[in-house]
XYZ file of C-alpha atoms in Angstrom:
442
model
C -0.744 -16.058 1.122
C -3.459 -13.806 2.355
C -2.966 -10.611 4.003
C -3.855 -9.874 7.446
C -4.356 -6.876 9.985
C -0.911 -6.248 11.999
C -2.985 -3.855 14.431
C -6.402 -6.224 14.616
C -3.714 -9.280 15.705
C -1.969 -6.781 18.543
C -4.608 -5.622 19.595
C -6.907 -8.643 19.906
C -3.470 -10.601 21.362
C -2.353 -7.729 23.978
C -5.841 -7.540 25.308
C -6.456 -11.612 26.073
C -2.761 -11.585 27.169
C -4.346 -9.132 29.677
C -7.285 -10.775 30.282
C -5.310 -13.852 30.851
C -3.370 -12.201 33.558
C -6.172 -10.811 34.923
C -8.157 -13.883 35.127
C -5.119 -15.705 36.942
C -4.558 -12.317 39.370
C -8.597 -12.905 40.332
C -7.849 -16.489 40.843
C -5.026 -16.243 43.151
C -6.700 -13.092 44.482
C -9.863 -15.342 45.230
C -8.079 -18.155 46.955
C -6.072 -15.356 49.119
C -9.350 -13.689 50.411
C -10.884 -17.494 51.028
C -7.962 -18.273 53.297
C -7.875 -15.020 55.171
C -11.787 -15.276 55.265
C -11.185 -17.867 56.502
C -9.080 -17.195 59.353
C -11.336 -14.322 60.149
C -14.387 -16.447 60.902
C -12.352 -19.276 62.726
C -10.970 -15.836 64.774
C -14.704 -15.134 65.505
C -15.907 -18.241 66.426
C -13.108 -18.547 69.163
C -13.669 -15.128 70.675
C -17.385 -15.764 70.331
C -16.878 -18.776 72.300
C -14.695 -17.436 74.851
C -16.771 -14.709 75.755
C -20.235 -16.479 75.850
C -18.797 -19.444 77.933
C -18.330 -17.705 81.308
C -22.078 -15.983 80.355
C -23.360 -19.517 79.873
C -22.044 -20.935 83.160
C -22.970 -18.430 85.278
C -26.272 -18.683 83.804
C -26.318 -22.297 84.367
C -25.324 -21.593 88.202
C -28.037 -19.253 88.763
C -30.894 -21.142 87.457
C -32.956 -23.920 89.363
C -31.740 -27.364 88.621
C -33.443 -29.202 85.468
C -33.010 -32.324 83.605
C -34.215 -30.425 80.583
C -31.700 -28.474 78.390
C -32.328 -24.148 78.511
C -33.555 -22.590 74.923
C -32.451 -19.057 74.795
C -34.918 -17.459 72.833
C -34.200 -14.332 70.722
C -34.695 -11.584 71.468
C -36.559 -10.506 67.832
C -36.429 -12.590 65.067
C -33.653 -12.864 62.841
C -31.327 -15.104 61.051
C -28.533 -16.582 63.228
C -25.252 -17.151 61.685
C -23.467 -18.289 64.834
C -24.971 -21.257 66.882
C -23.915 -22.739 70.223
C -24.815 -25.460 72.281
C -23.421 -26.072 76.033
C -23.194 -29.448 77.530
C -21.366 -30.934 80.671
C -18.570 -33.614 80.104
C -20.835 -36.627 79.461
C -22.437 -34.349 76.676
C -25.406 -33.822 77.982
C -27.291 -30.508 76.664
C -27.293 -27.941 79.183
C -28.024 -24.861 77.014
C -28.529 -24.049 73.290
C -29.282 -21.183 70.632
C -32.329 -20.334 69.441
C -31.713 -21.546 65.944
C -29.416 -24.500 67.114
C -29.722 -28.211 66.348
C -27.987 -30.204 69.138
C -28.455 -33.277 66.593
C -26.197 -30.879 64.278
C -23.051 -31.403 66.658
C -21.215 -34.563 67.501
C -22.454 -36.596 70.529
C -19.415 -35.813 72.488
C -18.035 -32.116 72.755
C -14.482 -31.735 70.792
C -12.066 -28.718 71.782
C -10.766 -26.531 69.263
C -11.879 -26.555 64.945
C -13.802 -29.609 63.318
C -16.020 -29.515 60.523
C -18.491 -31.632 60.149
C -20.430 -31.969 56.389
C -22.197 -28.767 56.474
C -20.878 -26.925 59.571
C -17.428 -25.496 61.096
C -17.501 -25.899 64.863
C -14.814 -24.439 67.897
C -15.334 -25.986 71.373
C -14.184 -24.476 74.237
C -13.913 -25.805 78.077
C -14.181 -23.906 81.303
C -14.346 -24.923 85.225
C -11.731 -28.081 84.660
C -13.632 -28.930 81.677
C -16.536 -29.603 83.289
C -18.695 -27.770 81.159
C -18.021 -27.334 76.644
C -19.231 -24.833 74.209
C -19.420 -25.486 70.624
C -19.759 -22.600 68.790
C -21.101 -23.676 64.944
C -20.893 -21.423 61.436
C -22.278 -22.970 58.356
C -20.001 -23.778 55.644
C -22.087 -22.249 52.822
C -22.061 -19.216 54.906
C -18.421 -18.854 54.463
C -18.680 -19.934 50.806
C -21.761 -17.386 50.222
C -19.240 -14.857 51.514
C -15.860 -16.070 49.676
C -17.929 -16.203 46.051
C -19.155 -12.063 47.206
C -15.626 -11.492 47.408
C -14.515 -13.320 43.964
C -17.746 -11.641 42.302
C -16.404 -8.119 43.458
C -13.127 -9.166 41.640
C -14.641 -10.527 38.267
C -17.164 -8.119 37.681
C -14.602 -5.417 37.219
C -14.603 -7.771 33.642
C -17.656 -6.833 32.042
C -15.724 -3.006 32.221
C -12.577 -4.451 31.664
C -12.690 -5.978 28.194
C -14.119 -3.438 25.913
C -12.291 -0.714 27.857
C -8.725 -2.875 27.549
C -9.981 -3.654 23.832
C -10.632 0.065 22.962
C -7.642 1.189 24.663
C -5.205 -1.268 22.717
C -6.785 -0.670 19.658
C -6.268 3.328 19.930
C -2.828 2.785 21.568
C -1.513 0.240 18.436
C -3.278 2.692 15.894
C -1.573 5.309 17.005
C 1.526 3.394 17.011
C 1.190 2.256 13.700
C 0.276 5.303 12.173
C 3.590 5.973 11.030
C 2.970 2.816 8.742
C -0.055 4.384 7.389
C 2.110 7.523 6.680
C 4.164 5.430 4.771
C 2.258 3.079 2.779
C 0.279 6.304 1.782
C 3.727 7.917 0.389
C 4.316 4.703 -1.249
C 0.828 3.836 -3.094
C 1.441 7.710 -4.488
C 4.240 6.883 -5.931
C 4.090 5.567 -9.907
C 6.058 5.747 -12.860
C 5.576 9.488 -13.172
C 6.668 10.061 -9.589
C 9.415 7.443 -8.252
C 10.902 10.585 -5.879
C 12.274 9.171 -2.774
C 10.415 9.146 0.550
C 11.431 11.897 2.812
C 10.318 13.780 5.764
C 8.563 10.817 7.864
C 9.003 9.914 11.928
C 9.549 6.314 11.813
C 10.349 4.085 14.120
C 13.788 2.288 14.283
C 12.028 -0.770 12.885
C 10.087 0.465 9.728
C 13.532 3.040 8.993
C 15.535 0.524 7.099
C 12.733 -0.700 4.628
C 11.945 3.191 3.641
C 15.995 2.792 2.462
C 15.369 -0.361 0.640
C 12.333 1.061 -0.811
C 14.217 4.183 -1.982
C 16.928 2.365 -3.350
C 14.241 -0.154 -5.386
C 12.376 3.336 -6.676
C 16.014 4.961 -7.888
C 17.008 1.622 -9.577
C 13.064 1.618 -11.322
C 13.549 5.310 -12.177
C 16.550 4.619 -13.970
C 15.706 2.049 -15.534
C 12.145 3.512 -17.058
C 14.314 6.728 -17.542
C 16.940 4.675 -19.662
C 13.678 2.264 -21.440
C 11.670 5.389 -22.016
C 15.129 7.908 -23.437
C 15.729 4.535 -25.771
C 11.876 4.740 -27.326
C 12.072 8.793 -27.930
C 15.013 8.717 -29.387
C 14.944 5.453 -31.665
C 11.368 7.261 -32.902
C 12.815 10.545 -32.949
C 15.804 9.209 -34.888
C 13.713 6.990 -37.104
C 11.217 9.566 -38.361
C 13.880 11.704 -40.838
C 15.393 8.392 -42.696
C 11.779 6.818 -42.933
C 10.428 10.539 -44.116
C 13.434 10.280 -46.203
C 13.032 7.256 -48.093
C 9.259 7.711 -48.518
C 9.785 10.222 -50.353
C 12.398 8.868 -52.655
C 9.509 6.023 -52.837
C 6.812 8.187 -53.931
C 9.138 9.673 -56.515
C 10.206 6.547 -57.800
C 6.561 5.093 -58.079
C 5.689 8.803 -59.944
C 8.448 8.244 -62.604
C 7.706 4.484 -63.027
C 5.927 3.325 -65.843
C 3.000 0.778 -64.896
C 3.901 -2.690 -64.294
C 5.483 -4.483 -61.919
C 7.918 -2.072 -61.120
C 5.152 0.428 -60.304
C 3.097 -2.112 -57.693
C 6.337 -2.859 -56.307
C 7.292 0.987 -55.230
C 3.241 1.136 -53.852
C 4.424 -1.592 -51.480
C 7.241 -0.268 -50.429
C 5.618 2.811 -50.075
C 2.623 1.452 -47.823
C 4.957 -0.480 -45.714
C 7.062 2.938 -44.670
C 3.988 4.982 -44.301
C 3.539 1.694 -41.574
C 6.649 2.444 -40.126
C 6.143 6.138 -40.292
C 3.039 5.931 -38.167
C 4.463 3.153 -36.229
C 7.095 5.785 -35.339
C 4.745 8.555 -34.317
C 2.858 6.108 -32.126
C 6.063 5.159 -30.083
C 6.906 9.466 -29.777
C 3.339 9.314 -28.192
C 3.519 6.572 -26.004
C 7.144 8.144 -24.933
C 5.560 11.472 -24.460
C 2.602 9.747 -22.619
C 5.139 7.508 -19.861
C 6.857 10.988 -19.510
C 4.042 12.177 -17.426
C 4.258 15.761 -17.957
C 0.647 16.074 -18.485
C -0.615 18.598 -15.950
C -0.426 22.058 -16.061
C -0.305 24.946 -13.124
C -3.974 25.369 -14.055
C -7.068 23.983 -15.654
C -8.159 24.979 -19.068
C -11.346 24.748 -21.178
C -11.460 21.351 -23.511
C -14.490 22.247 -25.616
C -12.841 24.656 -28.342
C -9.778 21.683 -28.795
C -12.861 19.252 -29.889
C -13.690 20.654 -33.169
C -9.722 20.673 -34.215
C -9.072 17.234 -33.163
C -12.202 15.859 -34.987
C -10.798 17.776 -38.503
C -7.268 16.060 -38.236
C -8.692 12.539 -37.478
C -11.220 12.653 -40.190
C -8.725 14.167 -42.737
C -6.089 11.432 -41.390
C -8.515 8.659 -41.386
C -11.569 9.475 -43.558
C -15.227 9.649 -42.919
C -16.102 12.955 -42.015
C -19.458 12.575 -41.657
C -19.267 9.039 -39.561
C -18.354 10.903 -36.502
C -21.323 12.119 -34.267
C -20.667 14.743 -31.482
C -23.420 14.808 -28.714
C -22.250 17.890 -25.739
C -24.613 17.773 -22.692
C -26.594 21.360 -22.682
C -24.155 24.208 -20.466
C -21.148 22.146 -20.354
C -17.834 23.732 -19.162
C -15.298 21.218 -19.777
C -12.422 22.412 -17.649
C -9.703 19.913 -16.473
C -6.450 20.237 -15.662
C -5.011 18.297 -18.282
C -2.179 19.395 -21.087
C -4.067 20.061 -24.475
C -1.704 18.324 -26.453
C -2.350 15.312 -24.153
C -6.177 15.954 -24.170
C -5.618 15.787 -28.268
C -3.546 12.751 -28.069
C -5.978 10.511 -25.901
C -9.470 11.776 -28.022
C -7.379 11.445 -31.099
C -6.364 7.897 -30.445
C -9.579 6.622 -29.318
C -11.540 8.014 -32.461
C -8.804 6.627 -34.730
C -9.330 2.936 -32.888
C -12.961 3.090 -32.971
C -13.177 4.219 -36.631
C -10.497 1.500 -37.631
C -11.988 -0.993 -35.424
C -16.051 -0.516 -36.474
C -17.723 -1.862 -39.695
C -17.459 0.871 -42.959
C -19.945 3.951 -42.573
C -20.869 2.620 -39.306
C -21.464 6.237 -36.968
C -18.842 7.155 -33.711
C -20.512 8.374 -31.594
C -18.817 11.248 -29.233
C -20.569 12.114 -26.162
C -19.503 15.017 -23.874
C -20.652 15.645 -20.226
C -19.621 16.814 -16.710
C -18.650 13.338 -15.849
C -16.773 11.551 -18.344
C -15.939 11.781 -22.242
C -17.502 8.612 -24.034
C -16.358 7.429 -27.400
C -18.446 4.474 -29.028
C -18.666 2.511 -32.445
C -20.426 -0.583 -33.896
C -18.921 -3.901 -33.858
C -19.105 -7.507 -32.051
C -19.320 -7.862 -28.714
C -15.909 -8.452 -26.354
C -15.321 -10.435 -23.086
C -14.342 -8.087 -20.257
C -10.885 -10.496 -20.996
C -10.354 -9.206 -24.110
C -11.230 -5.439 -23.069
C -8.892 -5.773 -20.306
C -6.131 -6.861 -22.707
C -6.920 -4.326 -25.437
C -4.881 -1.775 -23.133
C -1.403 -3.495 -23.407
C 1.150 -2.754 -26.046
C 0.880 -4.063 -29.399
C -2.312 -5.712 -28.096
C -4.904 -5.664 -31.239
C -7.166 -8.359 -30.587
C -8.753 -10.362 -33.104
C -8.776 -7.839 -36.005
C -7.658 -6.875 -39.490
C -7.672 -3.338 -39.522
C -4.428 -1.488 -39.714
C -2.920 -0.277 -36.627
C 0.292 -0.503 -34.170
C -1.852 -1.681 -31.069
C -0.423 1.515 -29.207
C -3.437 3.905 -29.496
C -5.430 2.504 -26.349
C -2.264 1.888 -24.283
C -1.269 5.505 -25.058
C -4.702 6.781 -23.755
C -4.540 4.642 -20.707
C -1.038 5.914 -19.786
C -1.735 9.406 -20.130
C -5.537 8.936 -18.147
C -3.437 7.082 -15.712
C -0.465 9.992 -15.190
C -3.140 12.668 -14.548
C -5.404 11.056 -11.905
C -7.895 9.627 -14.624
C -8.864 6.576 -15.774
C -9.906 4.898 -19.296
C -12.579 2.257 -18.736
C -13.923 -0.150 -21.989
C -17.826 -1.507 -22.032
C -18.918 -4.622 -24.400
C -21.509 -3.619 -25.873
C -21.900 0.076 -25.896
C -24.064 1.633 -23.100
C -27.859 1.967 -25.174
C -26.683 -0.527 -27.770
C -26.719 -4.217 -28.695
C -23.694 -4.733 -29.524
C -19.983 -2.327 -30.392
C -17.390 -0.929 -27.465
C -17.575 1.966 -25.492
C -14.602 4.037 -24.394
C -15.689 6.221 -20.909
C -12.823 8.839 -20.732
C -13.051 9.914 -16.937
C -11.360 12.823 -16.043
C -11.072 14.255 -12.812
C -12.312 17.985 -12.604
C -10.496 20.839 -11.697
């Protein structure tokens, strides 16, 4: 199942949820101002008609009698929301607006509101309804105004969103950053470091799984403790009896005369000179899962070099195989424990002398960055690299070996903050396997 982003999902859901509400507050909002708009204008048309009525009759009064209807003309130009005819009660036009259409209005006067396809009209009577105003507004007037009013509620929007967006997104980070905290304690933990997790404001929510995670980490620790007590002692235990009976070997292959005898006690003896190293190897890896590989402060590697290359060649033969190459002014300080510098150089010279063809060269190269170790051989799938760094892995060879030495190296690069990386072919060459050593400085 694939992972996803607990604050991406709030915050992208909590601001549409408020957009949503928004949207539907505008809405309602919109329909609210239409209907008082509404009853504004309807409010204006009735006063307008009201007052100009009486105007209009006595206007009518005062003028000479004329079979033709009176224009009032404006006084400057402008548009005229509001227009207004006057008739007498067989509809005949007696007075109109400058901007006014009497075909616009029905052919008989109406009291009170009517709307006809493009206009709202009020009449009004006066002097026993003898004479009628109709007072008309156009309907896209009123529309022109209610979508003003709607725009002036959606435009707020275009601020809204990223505003809402940014604001969520700050509010659930901050929120959430005691789940940072935490997964930050956790990913630090490892087999060297399975304390529990203490000292952290969580919320009431994320509080019980920092007590299941605490109990999981006890029940590991004791278990590795227990797994990793079991391998130091049973190799501890191991190496006196197997010390022991090689030398009672030896003896008994010194006093034997040739024969079968003889070729039988050099079996024996090569077999528990096997189990003698295998022995060693599982101290190491022991030691290595320990983790007790960094010291109060860092200390110079270079002068440990020369030491470790004497007891691998003595161990393992071919002095002059081994090829040193240090980068000009090198300090090589790290905060590593010698004896678990020695351990990692000495098992990855060991595998690449075992593991390359006979009087093939090593090659050691030492720099700021990383410590690379590289021999001759065939070329390996980044598969079989990968695997080459689990127990008792030994790949496709016939060499003589426990399959411990790169695991051991990888534990103890792992414990101090390093890492042990493997290249098919070599870096510069056609074909062997490179082992980069990385380090991190002081």
């Amino acid at each position: 199942m694939s992972a996803y982003s607990l604050q991406r999902r709030l915050s992208f859901g909590l601001t549409l949820m408020t957009l949503a509400f928004w949207c539907i507050a505008t809405l309602v909002s919109a329909l609210i101002v239409r209907h008082e708009l509404d009853e504004s204008f309807d409010s204006a048309l009735q006063e307008t008609a009201q007052r100009i009525l009486p105007l209009a009759i006595e206007s009518l009064y005062q003028s000479a009698p004329t079979d033709a209807a009176k224009h009032i003309s404006a006084l400057r130009p402008h548009q005229e929301y509001l227009t207004y005819v006057v008739r007498d009660a067989q509809g005949k036009v007696l007075l109109y607006s400058h901007d006014a259409d009497p075909a616009d209005f029905p052919a008989q006067p109406v009291e009170g509101f009517h709307d006809t396809p493009n206009l709202r009209i009020y009449g009004e009577t006066g002097v026993s309804r003898s004479f009628f105003i109709e007072i008309a507004e156009p309907l896209s007037h009123r529309r022109e105004a209610a979508w003003e009013a709607s725009l002036g509620l959606v435009l707020p929007l275009i601020v809204l969103i990223p505003t809402s967006l940014g604001a969520v997104w700050w509010t659930v980070r901050r929120a959430l950053a005691p789940v940072r905290h935490l997964r930050a304690e956790i990913e630090r933990r490892d087999d060297a470091d399975l304390s529990p997790i203490e000292g952290l404001r969580l919320p009431s929510e994320v509080s019980p799984l920092v007590g299941a995670v605490n109990r999981l980490m006890q029940r590991l620790n004791l278990a590795l403790t227990a797994e990793r007590s079991f391998t130091a002692n049973s190799a501890h235990e191991l190496r006196t009896p197997i010390a022991g009976a090689l030398a009672q070997t030896q003896r008994l292959k010194a006093e034997a005369p040739p024969g079968a005898l003889r070729a039988r006690a050099e079996q024996v003896e090569e077999s528990l000179q096997r189990l003698a190293h295998l022995a060693e190897k599982l101290l190491q890896l022991a030691r290595a899962e320990a983790g007790l590989f960094l010291p109060p402060e860092a200390q110079d590697l270079l002068p440990l070099i020369p030491h470790i290359l004497d007891a691998v060649t003595r161990d393992e033969g071919g002095t002059d195989r081994v090829q040193v190459h240090t980068e000009a002014g090198l300090r090589l300080r790290r905060r590593i424990d010698a004896d678990a510098f020695a351990l990692i150089l000495r098992n990855l010279l060991e595998n690449a002398l075992k593991h390359s063809p006979p009087g093939s060269p090593v090659e050691v190269h030492l720099s700021e960055g990383a410590i690379r170790v590289r021999n001759h051989g065939p070329i390996l799938t980044a598969e079989t690299l990968t695997g080459l760094k689990a127990r008792f892995a030994r790949g496709a060879t016939v060499a003589a070996g426990t399959g411990l030495g790169l695991a051991i190296a990888e534990t103890i690069a792992t414990g101090i903050g390093g890492r042990l990386d493997l290249l098919s072919p070599a870096t510069g060459w056609a074909d062997g396997v490179e082992a980069v050593l990385v380090v991190p400085a002081a």
